[in-house]
Every structure is written in structure tokens, then in C-alpha cells.
Tab-separated table of C-alpha atoms in Angstrom:
chain	number	residue	atom	x	y	z
A	1	MET	CA	211.748	10.963	175.693
A	2	VAL	CA	210.006	13.753	174.331
A	3	ALA	CA	211.131	15.111	170.875
A	4	GLN	CA	212.961	18.586	170.915
A	5	LYS	CA	210.647	20.847	169.864
A	6	LEU	CA	211.045	23.448	166.490
A	7	SER	CA	209.401	26.831	166.279
A	8	LEU	CA	208.856	28.846	162.381
A	9	THR	CA	210.538	31.933	163.648
A	10	LYS	CA	210.321	33.850	159.687
A	11	ILE	CA	208.714	33.539	156.841
A	12	GLY	CA	209.134	35.279	153.352
A	13	ILE	CA	206.622	35.895	150.878
A	14	HIS	CA	207.471	37.250	147.808
A	15	ASN	CA	205.233	37.505	144.348
A	16	ILE	CA	201.901	35.943	145.573
A	17	LYS	CA	198.103	37.458	146.064
A	18	SER	CA	198.764	40.492	147.796
A	19	VAL	CA	201.638	40.150	148.404
A	20	ASP	CA	205.102	41.520	146.457
A	21	ASP	CA	207.513	41.304	149.400
A	22	CYS	CA	207.583	40.587	152.504
A	23	VAL	CA	209.880	38.720	155.697
A	24	LEU	CA	207.787	38.516	158.505
A	25	ASP	CA	209.121	37.472	162.378
A	26	ILE	CA	206.523	34.861	163.349
A	27	GLY	CA	205.778	33.841	167.363
A	28	ASN	CA	204.290	31.250	168.890
A	29	LYS	CA	200.597	32.909	168.460
A	30	ASN	CA	200.111	34.962	165.792
A	31	TYR	CA	197.070	37.094	165.511
A	32	ILE	CA	196.713	38.679	162.172
A	33	PHE	CA	194.272	41.590	161.655
A	34	GLY	CA	192.841	44.276	159.309
A	35	ARG	CA	189.785	45.194	157.373
A	36	ASN	CA	188.481	43.369	154.626
A	37	ASN	CA	190.014	42.757	151.621
A	38	SER	CA	193.532	43.935	153.031
A	39	GLY	CA	195.271	40.557	151.941
A	40	LYS	CA	194.959	39.296	155.513
A	41	SER	CA	194.110	35.214	154.591
A	42	ASN	CA	196.177	35.466	151.790
A	43	LEU	CA	199.147	35.299	154.726
A	44	LEU	CA	197.719	31.812	155.073
A	45	TYR	CA	197.525	31.158	151.949
A	46	ALA	CA	201.528	31.672	150.874
A	47	ILE	CA	202.535	29.022	154.514
A	48	ASN	CA	200.324	26.595	153.642
A	49	LEU	CA	201.571	26.489	149.877
A	50	ALA	CA	205.221	26.445	151.623
A	51	PHE	CA	204.131	22.749	152.969
A	52	GLY	CA	202.227	21.612	150.718
A	53	ASN	CA	198.771	21.736	150.922
A	54	THR	CA	197.239	23.649	148.132
A	55	ARG	CA	198.733	24.675	144.190
A	56	LEU	CA	199.270	27.602	143.108
A	57	GLU	CA	197.158	28.671	140.284
A	58	ARG	CA	198.068	31.513	137.744
A	59	GLU	CA	195.692	33.617	139.659
A	60	ASP	CA	197.152	33.889	142.604
A	61	LEU	CA	200.156	35.745	141.658
A	62	PHE	CA	200.948	39.456	142.348
A	63	ILE	CA	200.291	41.096	139.380
A	64	SER	CA	199.614	45.368	139.141
A	65	ALA	CA	200.316	48.113	136.921
A	66	ASP	CA	204.385	47.761	137.296
A	67	SER	CA	204.946	44.357	137.947
A	68	PRO	CA	203.142	42.098	135.256
A	69	PHE	CA	202.618	38.743	134.356
A	70	THR	CA	206.118	37.153	132.614
A	71	GLU	CA	206.463	33.758	132.568
A	72	ASP	CA	209.403	33.437	134.364
A	73	LYS	CA	208.314	35.633	137.333
A	74	ILE	CA	209.821	34.690	141.341
A	75	VAL	CA	207.743	33.157	143.124
A	76	TYR	CA	208.477	32.059	146.389
A	77	VAL	CA	208.530	31.207	150.083
A	78	ASP	CA	210.568	31.442	153.009
A	79	LEU	CA	210.397	29.809	155.726
A	80	LEU	CA	213.063	29.378	158.958
A	81	PHE	CA	213.234	26.965	162.047
A	82	GLU	CA	214.533	26.920	165.203
A	83	PRO	CA	215.505	24.103	167.732
A	84	GLU	CA	214.158	24.991	170.958
A	85	GLY	CA	217.740	25.266	172.796
A	86	GLY	CA	219.400	27.105	170.023
A	87	THR	CA	221.287	23.502	169.184
A	88	PHE	CA	219.618	20.564	167.340
A	89	ASP	CA	220.017	17.228	168.651
A	90	GLU	CA	220.711	14.271	167.522
A	91	ASP	CA	217.287	12.352	165.785
A	92	TRP	CA	216.628	16.216	164.528
A	93	MET	CA	220.687	16.341	163.081
A	94	THR	CA	219.687	12.650	161.411
A	95	VAL	CA	216.541	13.820	159.942
A	96	LEU	CA	218.564	16.819	158.221
A	97	GLY	CA	221.563	15.996	157.809
A	98	PRO	CA	223.878	18.736	156.529
A	99	MET	CA	220.685	21.424	155.385
A	100	ILE	CA	220.740	23.107	158.735
A	101	ILE	CA	222.252	26.359	159.375
A	102	VAL	CA	224.970	27.034	162.030
A	103	GLY	CA	224.713	30.776	162.839
A	104	LYS	CA	224.487	31.665	166.782
A	105	ASN	CA	221.330	29.414	166.825
A	106	GLN	CA	221.282	26.732	164.518
A	107	SER	CA	218.101	26.754	162.374
A	108	PHE	CA	216.767	25.355	159.506
A	109	GLY	CA	215.036	26.579	156.453
A	110	PHE	CA	213.487	25.727	152.933
A	111	ARG	CA	212.402	27.619	150.322
A	112	THR	CA	209.710	26.408	148.061
A	113	ILE	CA	209.843	27.625	144.748
A	114	PHE	CA	207.077	27.765	141.750
A	115	GLU	CA	207.934	27.482	138.115
A	116	TYR	CA	205.285	28.540	135.336
A	117	ASP	CA	205.021	25.331	132.844
A	118	GLY	CA	203.757	27.557	130.027
A	119	ARG	CA	202.806	24.267	128.138
A	120	ASN	CA	199.815	22.901	130.848
A	121	ASN	CA	199.739	26.092	131.951
A	122	SER	CA	200.816	25.327	135.895
A	123	TYR	CA	202.646	25.636	138.160
A	124	HIS	CA	205.540	23.633	139.359
A	125	ARG	CA	206.547	23.807	143.343
A	126	ARG	CA	210.488	22.412	144.600
A	127	ARG	CA	211.976	22.769	147.355
A	128	LYS	CA	215.544	24.384	148.314
A	129	ALA	CA	217.811	24.656	151.930
A	130	LEU	CA	218.307	27.662	153.066
A	131	LYS	CA	222.218	28.124	152.878
A	132	SER	CA	221.452	31.843	155.183
A	133	TRP	CA	219.215	34.360	156.815
A	134	SER	CA	220.279	37.302	157.563
A	135	ASP	CA	218.278	40.294	156.048
A	136	GLN	CA	217.074	38.228	153.832
A	137	ALA	CA	217.068	34.394	153.074
A	138	ILE	CA	219.768	32.813	150.706
A	139	PRO	CA	219.282	29.718	149.654
A	140	SER	CA	221.289	26.642	148.483
A	141	GLU	CA	221.436	23.991	145.896
A	142	GLU	CA	220.611	21.462	148.161
A	143	SER	CA	217.377	20.373	147.556
A	144	VAL	CA	214.678	19.320	150.079
A	145	THR	CA	212.914	16.047	149.568
A	146	GLU	CA	209.525	14.665	150.428
A	147	SER	CA	211.052	12.529	152.637
A	148	GLU	CA	212.049	15.122	154.856
A	149	MET	CA	209.019	17.347	154.580
A	150	ARG	CA	206.742	13.687	156.474
A	151	TYR	CA	208.296	15.755	159.730
A	152	PHE	CA	206.457	18.848	158.574
A	153	GLU	CA	202.542	18.933	159.357
A	154	CYS	CA	200.697	22.671	158.492
A	155	PHE	CA	197.176	21.978	159.262
A	156	PHE	CA	194.739	24.579	157.757
A	157	ILE	CA	191.401	25.194	159.628
A	158	ASN	CA	188.812	27.736	158.348
A	159	ALA	CA	185.366	28.743	159.361
A	160	GLN	CA	183.492	26.002	157.815
A	161	ARG	CA	185.761	23.431	159.198
A	162	ASP	CA	184.493	21.549	162.743
A	163	ILE	CA	185.137	18.164	163.977
A	164	SER	CA	181.545	16.386	161.952
A	165	GLU	CA	183.374	16.942	158.323
A	166	ASP	CA	186.699	15.935	159.594
A	167	ILE	CA	185.445	12.498	160.694
A	168	ARG	CA	183.262	12.445	157.323
A	169	ASN	CA	186.912	13.407	155.400
A	170	ARG	CA	189.194	9.915	154.640
A	171	GLN	CA	191.881	11.891	153.653
A	172	SER	CA	191.361	13.836	157.389
A	173	LEU	CA	194.293	13.519	159.930
A	174	TRP	CA	191.582	12.261	162.368
A	175	ASN	CA	191.118	9.720	159.881
A	176	ARG	CA	194.714	9.185	158.938
A	177	LYS	CA	195.228	8.329	163.032
A	178	ILE	CA	192.020	6.757	162.990
A	179	SER	CA	192.211	4.429	161.054
A	180	SER	CA	196.154	2.849	161.867
A	181	ILE	CA	195.235	2.361	165.139
A	182	GLU	CA	196.910	-0.890	166.133
A	183	VAL	CA	194.626	-3.495	168.285
A	184	PRO	CA	196.809	-6.684	170.217
A	185	ASN	CA	195.148	-9.901	168.107
A	186	SER	CA	193.864	-11.148	172.319
A	187	VAL	CA	191.526	-8.550	171.751
A	188	ALA	CA	190.935	-7.749	168.111
A	189	SER	CA	189.667	-11.727	168.222
A	190	GLY	CA	187.777	-11.551	171.528
A	191	PHE	CA	185.729	-8.470	169.590
A	192	GLN	CA	185.119	-10.601	166.762
A	193	GLU	CA	183.698	-13.361	168.739
A	194	THR	CA	181.344	-10.908	170.851
A	195	VAL	CA	179.883	-9.161	167.769
A	196	ARG	CA	179.661	-11.904	165.355
A	197	LYS	CA	177.252	-13.636	168.621
A	198	LEU	CA	175.226	-10.585	168.159
A	199	ASN	CA	175.188	-9.957	164.723
A	200	ASP	CA	173.710	-13.810	164.699
A	201	SER	CA	171.118	-12.512	167.413
A	202	LEU	CA	169.798	-9.705	165.429
A	203	VAL	CA	169.855	-10.864	162.052
A	204	LYS	CA	167.396	-13.954	164.114
A	205	GLU	CA	165.421	-11.450	165.804
A	206	SER	CA	164.625	-9.649	162.785
A	207	GLU	CA	162.108	-10.599	160.200
A	208	VAL	CA	163.146	-8.664	157.787
A	209	LEU	CA	167.100	-9.940	157.688
A	210	SER	CA	166.435	-13.164	158.702
A	211	ARG	CA	164.620	-13.694	155.341
A	212	LEU	CA	166.910	-11.545	153.125
A	213	THR	CA	169.885	-14.107	154.726
A	214	LYS	CA	167.423	-17.120	153.416
A	215	GLU	CA	167.410	-15.429	150.234
A	216	PHE	CA	171.042	-15.398	149.858
A	217	GLU	CA	171.540	-18.588	150.664
A	218	LYS	CA	170.477	-19.220	147.736
A	219	VAL	CA	172.214	-16.790	145.010
A	220	PRO	CA	175.678	-18.313	142.964
A	221	SER	CA	178.999	-17.449	145.262
A	222	ASN	CA	182.176	-18.714	145.839
A	223	GLY	CA	180.908	-17.766	149.583
A	224	LYS	CA	178.820	-17.601	152.370
A	225	LEU	CA	177.221	-13.993	151.924
A	226	VAL	CA	176.548	-12.560	155.540
A	227	ILE	CA	174.854	-10.328	156.673
A	228	ASN	CA	176.347	-8.311	159.546
A	229	PRO	CA	174.744	-5.240	161.290
A	230	LEU	CA	177.287	-4.442	162.919
A	231	PRO	CA	181.301	-4.320	162.163
A	232	VAL	CA	182.590	-7.210	162.579
A	233	SER	CA	186.683	-6.563	162.766
A	234	THR	CA	188.467	-3.432	164.735
A	235	SER	CA	189.092	-1.961	161.784
A	236	GLU	CA	185.789	-1.283	160.578
A	237	LEU	CA	184.993	-0.379	164.035
A	238	TYR	CA	187.363	2.729	164.228
A	239	ASN	CA	186.642	3.523	159.931
A	240	GLY	CA	183.304	4.678	161.657
A	241	LEU	CA	184.600	6.101	164.085
A	242	ASP	CA	181.976	8.777	165.627
A	243	ILE	CA	181.799	11.547	167.735
A	244	LYS	CA	178.614	11.671	170.269
A	245	VAL	CA	177.080	13.578	172.556
A	246	GLU	CA	175.522	13.201	175.447
A	247	GLN	CA	172.698	15.088	176.449
A	248	ASN	CA	170.094	13.930	179.143
A	249	GLY	CA	170.905	10.093	178.578
A	250	THR	CA	170.353	10.514	175.128
A	251	LEU	CA	172.833	10.611	172.716
A	252	ILE	CA	172.889	12.911	170.137
A	253	PRO	CA	175.467	12.883	166.798
A	254	VAL	CA	177.947	16.075	166.808
A	255	SER	CA	177.186	17.241	163.715
A	256	SER	CA	173.496	18.117	165.421
A	257	ILE	CA	175.634	20.542	168.106
A	258	GLY	CA	176.913	24.218	167.499
A	259	LEU	CA	178.649	25.335	165.047
A	260	GLY	CA	181.030	26.365	168.321
A	261	SER	CA	181.937	23.156	170.168
A	262	ARG	CA	182.490	21.346	166.576
A	263	SER	CA	185.181	23.952	165.717
A	264	ILE	CA	186.754	23.854	169.210
A	265	ALA	CA	186.746	19.964	168.845
A	266	THR	CA	188.775	20.052	165.571
A	267	ILE	CA	191.173	22.100	167.701
A	268	THR	CA	191.602	20.163	170.274
A	269	ALA	CA	191.852	17.030	167.909
A	270	ILE	CA	194.311	18.308	165.957
A	271	GLU	CA	195.969	19.314	169.328
A	272	THR	CA	195.961	16.077	171.204
A	273	LEU	CA	197.786	13.799	167.889
A	274	SER	CA	199.770	16.425	167.303
A	275	ASN	CA	201.558	16.245	171.044
A	276	MET	CA	200.746	11.830	170.583
A	277	ALA	CA	203.756	12.123	167.982
A	278	TYR	CA	205.874	14.825	169.680
A	279	GLU	CA	205.256	11.940	172.312
A	280	ASN	CA	206.460	9.456	170.628
A	281	ASP	CA	209.805	11.043	170.612
A	282	GLU	CA	210.053	11.777	166.256
A	283	PRO	CA	211.384	15.056	165.229
A	284	HIS	CA	208.416	16.690	164.398
A	285	TYR	CA	206.977	19.934	163.635
A	286	THR	CA	203.060	20.731	163.268
A	287	LEU	CA	201.851	24.237	162.479
A	288	ILE	CA	197.984	25.239	162.878
A	289	LEU	CA	196.282	27.964	160.504
A	290	ILE	CA	193.281	29.631	160.870
A	291	GLU	CA	191.045	31.989	159.399
A	292	GLU	CA	188.822	33.835	161.311
A	293	PRO	CA	187.731	30.807	163.926
A	294	GLU	CA	184.613	33.516	165.400
A	295	GLU	CA	182.856	33.068	162.042
A	296	HIS	CA	178.643	32.498	162.825
A	297	LEU	CA	179.714	32.736	166.736
A	298	HIS	CA	178.166	34.250	169.310
A	299	PRO	CA	180.072	36.493	171.125
A	300	HIS	CA	180.785	34.373	174.452
A	301	LEU	CA	181.672	31.220	172.047
A	302	GLN	CA	184.374	33.890	170.465
A	303	SER	CA	185.790	34.295	173.807
A	304	VAL	CA	185.887	30.962	174.718
A	305	ILE	CA	188.094	30.116	171.436
A	306	GLY	CA	190.423	33.155	172.383
A	307	GLU	CA	190.851	31.048	175.760
A	308	GLU	CA	191.161	27.422	174.670
A	309	LEU	CA	193.896	28.926	171.552
A	310	ARG	CA	196.272	30.291	174.160
A	311	LYS	CA	196.254	26.805	175.874
A	312	LEU	CA	197.397	25.577	172.731
A	313	LYS	CA	201.421	24.219	172.530
A	314	THR	CA	201.017	24.622	168.996
A	315	GLN	CA	202.370	27.489	166.826
A	316	VAL	CA	198.868	29.376	165.911
A	317	VAL	CA	198.325	31.380	162.880
A	318	LEU	CA	195.267	33.184	162.813
A	319	THR	CA	193.217	35.860	161.056
A	320	THR	CA	190.829	37.561	162.844
A	321	HIS	CA	187.821	40.225	163.141
A	322	SER	CA	187.091	39.229	167.135
A	323	LEU	CA	187.996	42.015	169.377
A	324	ASN	CA	187.051	38.755	171.550
A	325	ILE	CA	189.627	36.969	170.338
A	326	LEU	CA	192.015	40.257	169.658
A	327	GLY	CA	190.952	40.816	173.378
A	328	THR	CA	193.601	37.297	174.551
A	329	ALA	CA	196.165	37.877	172.649
A	330	ASN	CA	199.482	39.818	173.662
A	331	LEU	CA	199.927	43.128	171.602
A	332	ASN	CA	203.488	42.076	170.013
A	333	GLU	CA	201.794	38.928	168.904
A	334	MET	CA	199.493	41.268	166.747
A	335	ILE	CA	200.073	41.054	163.200
A	336	HIS	CA	198.582	44.049	161.213
A	337	VAL	CA	197.489	43.901	157.137
A	338	GLY	CA	196.249	47.149	155.365
A	339	HIS	CA	196.381	47.771	151.938
A	340	ASP	CA	198.023	50.607	149.144
A	341	GLY	CA	197.069	49.656	146.046
A	342	ALA	CA	197.167	46.441	144.993
A	343	ARG	CA	199.815	45.542	147.843
A	344	SER	CA	199.283	44.058	151.407
A	345	LYS	CA	201.396	46.141	154.028
A	346	ILE	CA	201.882	44.229	156.800
A	347	SER	CA	203.073	45.312	159.961
A	348	ARG	CA	203.751	43.055	163.241
A	349	TYR	CA	202.912	45.140	166.761
A	350	ARG	CA	205.575	45.196	169.809
A	351	GLU	CA	205.692	45.944	172.918
A	352	SER	CA	207.787	49.558	172.316
A	353	ASP	CA	205.108	50.704	170.120
A	354	ILE	CA	203.357	52.038	173.036
């Protein structure tokens, strides 16, 4: 059985960066475009904030001549989700309980509120479930806990992030999932015995390693010091798991190949691991935020990434300057960001606009 899908359908942003007040409909694919410094990235930043992946700083507030900083300035992000088919299944009802809004279609939403603490000159985050959303979101007094938020994931990919970075980052989705792989005892014990024999052979054949082993025997210790050139447990093996590219019989680290392939690999990895969670019959939602995926890429690879993005089942919100990527989008998937003084002006295109 496959878990029921959710879709993010609306976002509301109030007083964050260049966005003073905005309510925006969100589809499965969302292509944000506009001139430099218009505020495109600020939409991604606000969504990422709502999921708890980054911190709000005082300088990240919307400030203008007619909206100066005050300690009680109201700052929040609203997110609204709807289930596939319009009605939550039993699994989601169990997870979310009474926080579900019942209307024409059932929905679930929460407001992430940021409150200023003058003593520490920092912002604290708290979440309230929404009780309705017509023209605007209305929060309830019901809190949304971190336990409930674990069913909602958001991944931010910028122009500098690629699969080789994810492999190095111990906190990345890649490493969290790889390090938790369960191996049957029969496989683990067989692996350990085989690797132990290989290690003994490698040490014996190496003058340096065999000499070091003999010297280590003289070191006072509660046990015997052993050199293991190869990892002896499956957990060590997965912690060091890498991706190689085979070219003419030679294995090359993925970090040595083009940025375009590495970026596509990151998107593919997140999509695959997200789909696996969805297929495990556990309530699960994933959103991918991507900032200018075309950066440093040849126009042909920009088109390739554009086509790869079309294949993703996961919801995507991205910023781009690339006509090659925009050329793969439908008009009603495009969001234009301009600016009027300190404020971003945000509008979604519709087929009826042409």
C-alpha cells in the first residue's frame, strides 16, 4: 500500500525580507523568475524558514520607511496542504488529529510565527495550526509540535550544492538514510569474515603496515591494536559510501566530474529517497526548493536539468534566470517577481492571461 500524497496549495508570507504581505497559490511545479534583486530567493527563504531549516535574523525582516523595525513587529509564514482526493486517510488523520480544517476539501495548515527576544537579540519560532483559510489564514490556539513536523520535509538546493557535497555532509539526507540501512546478521557476519581475511593479507604484504603492526604490539593497551585498511563492519562501509563514475575501466570520484551531472544526481537522490518514504505506507510530505539550478552550466545542460525537473513527482519551487529551464514550464507554473521600492511584487501567471 502507498501512503496518501499531500500537496502544498497556498503560502502566506508576512514581513520577511522584501515580502511585506503575500498570499500565493502553489502548484506541483513552480518557476519563479524576474530581475536580479527583485526578491525571488526571498520566497524560497521564507518557505525554508517555515519548515524550520534555517533561523530568522533581525536583518531578515521587511523594513521600509513606512514599516520600521519594532520589537512587536508581526512576522509569520503560513502553509496550507491538501490531500490527494480531497479527504485525509486514516493514517494522516491519526498523525494530525483535530488540526484538520474541514471545508470543500479537507486541508491542514500551520502558521510559523517568529517572536523577537530583546534580551538575546534573536527570534523564537513557534507554530499554530490553522483553523480556516478563505481570503486569509486564521490560526487556532492549537500548537503544531516537532513530532508532527517530522512528517513534513523540505530540502533546499542552491547553485553550489551537489551530490559530492551531500556525501561529505554528515547531516545531509544522503548520510542520514545511508547510515540507517539495516543489514541481515548473516550478511554482516559473512562480510566481516571476508574483510578480516583481506585485511590480514594486505597488512602482511605491506612492509609499512606489517612493521607498524609489530610495533603496535608493544604499546600498553587493554586490547590488541589492529590496523584495518578496509572497513570491517557494514556500518563503517555505509558511512564511507561514495559514488564513482566509470570511464574506460577507471573509477573517478563524482566530485571530479561536471557540476551539471552532480547537480542532477542531488535532485535524483532526494527524489528517490523521498519516494521510498512515500512507498513505505507512512504519512510523508516532501518539498524541494531549488535556487538557480542553471548556475555555471552550459545551455544544453540547463535544458537537461529542466527536463529532469519535469520528471519529479515531488513538488518543486525554484528560481531561475534560464530561458532553457523556463522553456520546459507551462505558463500557469510561472511566478513573476518584480519590485516596487523596498517591496517585492509577486504574481502568478494564468493561461487566461494570454
